[in-house]
Short mmCIF file of C-alpha atoms in Angstrom, two decimals:
data_model
loop_
_atom_site.label_atom_id
_atom_site.label_comp_id
_atom_site.label_asym_id
_atom_site.label_seq_id
_atom_site.Cartn_x
_atom_site.Cartn_y
_atom_site.Cartn_z
CA MET A 225 127.74 79.70 116.47
CA SER A 226 129.94 82.72 116.75
CA ILE A 227 130.39 85.61 114.34
CA ILE A 228 133.84 87.12 114.21
CA LYS A 229 135.90 89.16 111.73
CA ASN A 230 139.10 87.06 111.76
CA ILE A 231 139.93 83.50 110.88
CA PRO A 232 141.50 81.66 113.82
CA ASN A 233 145.18 80.83 113.39
CA TYR A 234 144.57 77.11 113.60
CA TYR A 235 143.14 77.34 110.02
CA PRO A 236 146.54 77.90 108.21
CA LEU A 237 145.41 76.11 105.04
CA LEU A 238 142.29 78.25 104.73
CA ILE A 239 144.26 81.42 105.44
CA GLY A 240 146.85 80.37 102.82
CA LEU A 241 144.09 79.67 100.28
CA ILE A 242 142.65 83.11 100.66
CA LYS A 243 146.08 84.80 100.39
CA SER A 244 146.98 82.73 97.36
CA GLN A 245 143.79 83.75 95.53
CA TRP A 246 143.68 87.49 96.37
CA LYS A 247 146.40 90.09 96.77
CA ASN A 248 144.13 92.54 98.56
CA TYR A 249 141.05 91.34 100.38
CA LYS A 250 138.67 92.10 103.17
CA ILE A 251 137.07 89.55 105.45
CA LEU A 252 133.46 90.62 105.76
CA ASP A 253 132.15 87.87 108.11
CA VAL A 254 133.32 84.63 109.72
CA ASP A 255 130.84 82.11 111.27
CA ILE A 256 132.03 79.24 113.38
CA PHE A 257 129.76 76.27 114.21
CA LYS A 258 131.04 73.94 116.99
CA ILE A 259 129.48 70.52 116.64
CA GLY A 260 130.74 67.80 119.05
CA GLN A 261 134.38 67.13 118.43
CA HIS A 262 134.76 69.33 115.39
CA GLU A 263 133.82 72.79 114.15
CA ASP A 264 132.91 74.18 110.71
CA ILE A 265 134.00 77.62 109.61
CA ALA A 266 132.57 79.80 106.88
CA ALA A 267 134.08 83.05 105.78
CA LEU A 268 132.84 85.72 103.31
CA VAL A 269 135.63 87.63 101.63
CA SER A 270 135.50 90.58 99.28
CA SER A 271 138.16 91.62 96.84
CA LYS A 272 138.59 93.34 93.52
CA ASP A 273 139.57 91.36 90.39
CA ILE A 274 142.00 92.53 87.77
CA ASN A 275 139.24 94.77 86.16
CA ASN A 276 138.62 96.42 89.59
CA ILE A 277 135.21 94.71 89.94
CA ALA A 278 134.08 93.60 93.39
CA THR A 279 134.23 89.86 93.82
CA TYR A 280 132.75 87.95 96.78
CA THR A 281 134.05 84.49 97.73
CA SER A 282 132.76 82.06 100.29
CA TYR A 283 135.43 79.94 102.04
CA THR A 284 134.69 76.94 104.22
CA ALA A 285 136.77 74.41 106.22
CA SER A 286 136.44 72.14 109.21
CA PHE A 287 138.62 71.51 112.23
CA ASP A 288 138.78 68.16 114.06
CA TYR A 289 139.60 68.75 117.79
CA LYS A 290 140.50 65.16 118.41
CA ALA A 291 142.95 64.89 115.55
CA LYS A 292 143.94 68.62 115.88
CA LYS A 293 143.69 68.86 112.10
CA GLU A 294 142.16 71.32 109.58
CA LEU A 295 140.03 69.55 106.93
CA ASN A 296 138.74 70.39 103.45
CA PRO A 297 139.49 74.08 102.92
CA ASN A 298 137.68 75.28 99.79
CA SER A 299 136.33 78.33 98.10
CA HIS A 300 133.41 79.26 95.90
CA ILE A 301 133.15 82.59 94.05
CA LEU A 302 129.67 84.00 94.43
CA ARG A 303 128.31 85.39 91.13
CA ARG A 304 127.01 88.98 91.07
CA SER A 305 123.49 87.72 90.28
CA ILE A 306 123.48 85.71 93.57
CA ILE A 307 124.66 88.72 95.60
CA LEU A 308 122.07 91.02 93.98
CA ALA A 309 119.31 88.49 94.58
CA ALA A 310 120.29 88.07 98.23
CA ALA A 311 120.43 91.84 98.74
CA LYS A 312 116.96 92.25 97.17
CA ASP A 313 115.63 89.41 99.35
CA ILE A 314 117.05 91.12 102.50
CA GLU A 315 115.50 94.44 101.56
CA GLU A 316 112.12 92.87 101.05
CA TYR A 317 112.37 90.97 104.35
CA LYS A 318 112.94 94.25 106.24
#
């Protein structure tokens, strides 16, 4: 696993998905898990919606080294209640 702040350029579909959904965004975290002949990527992105409210979106995809192909880019908007619950849990854990 590696934690980086940029999505590698061999994920053009995932990068395109983010850019198509948000005009202005910030990549908060990118995790890459290499498993055998493929890797999985997960990215957390923050942006502001049309009402200027912070929105957090989780993006995932896979890359098959053998086929040299990106697979299954998708996104999931994280609800504020989920973010707040995670933040509370992290604070309690400290």
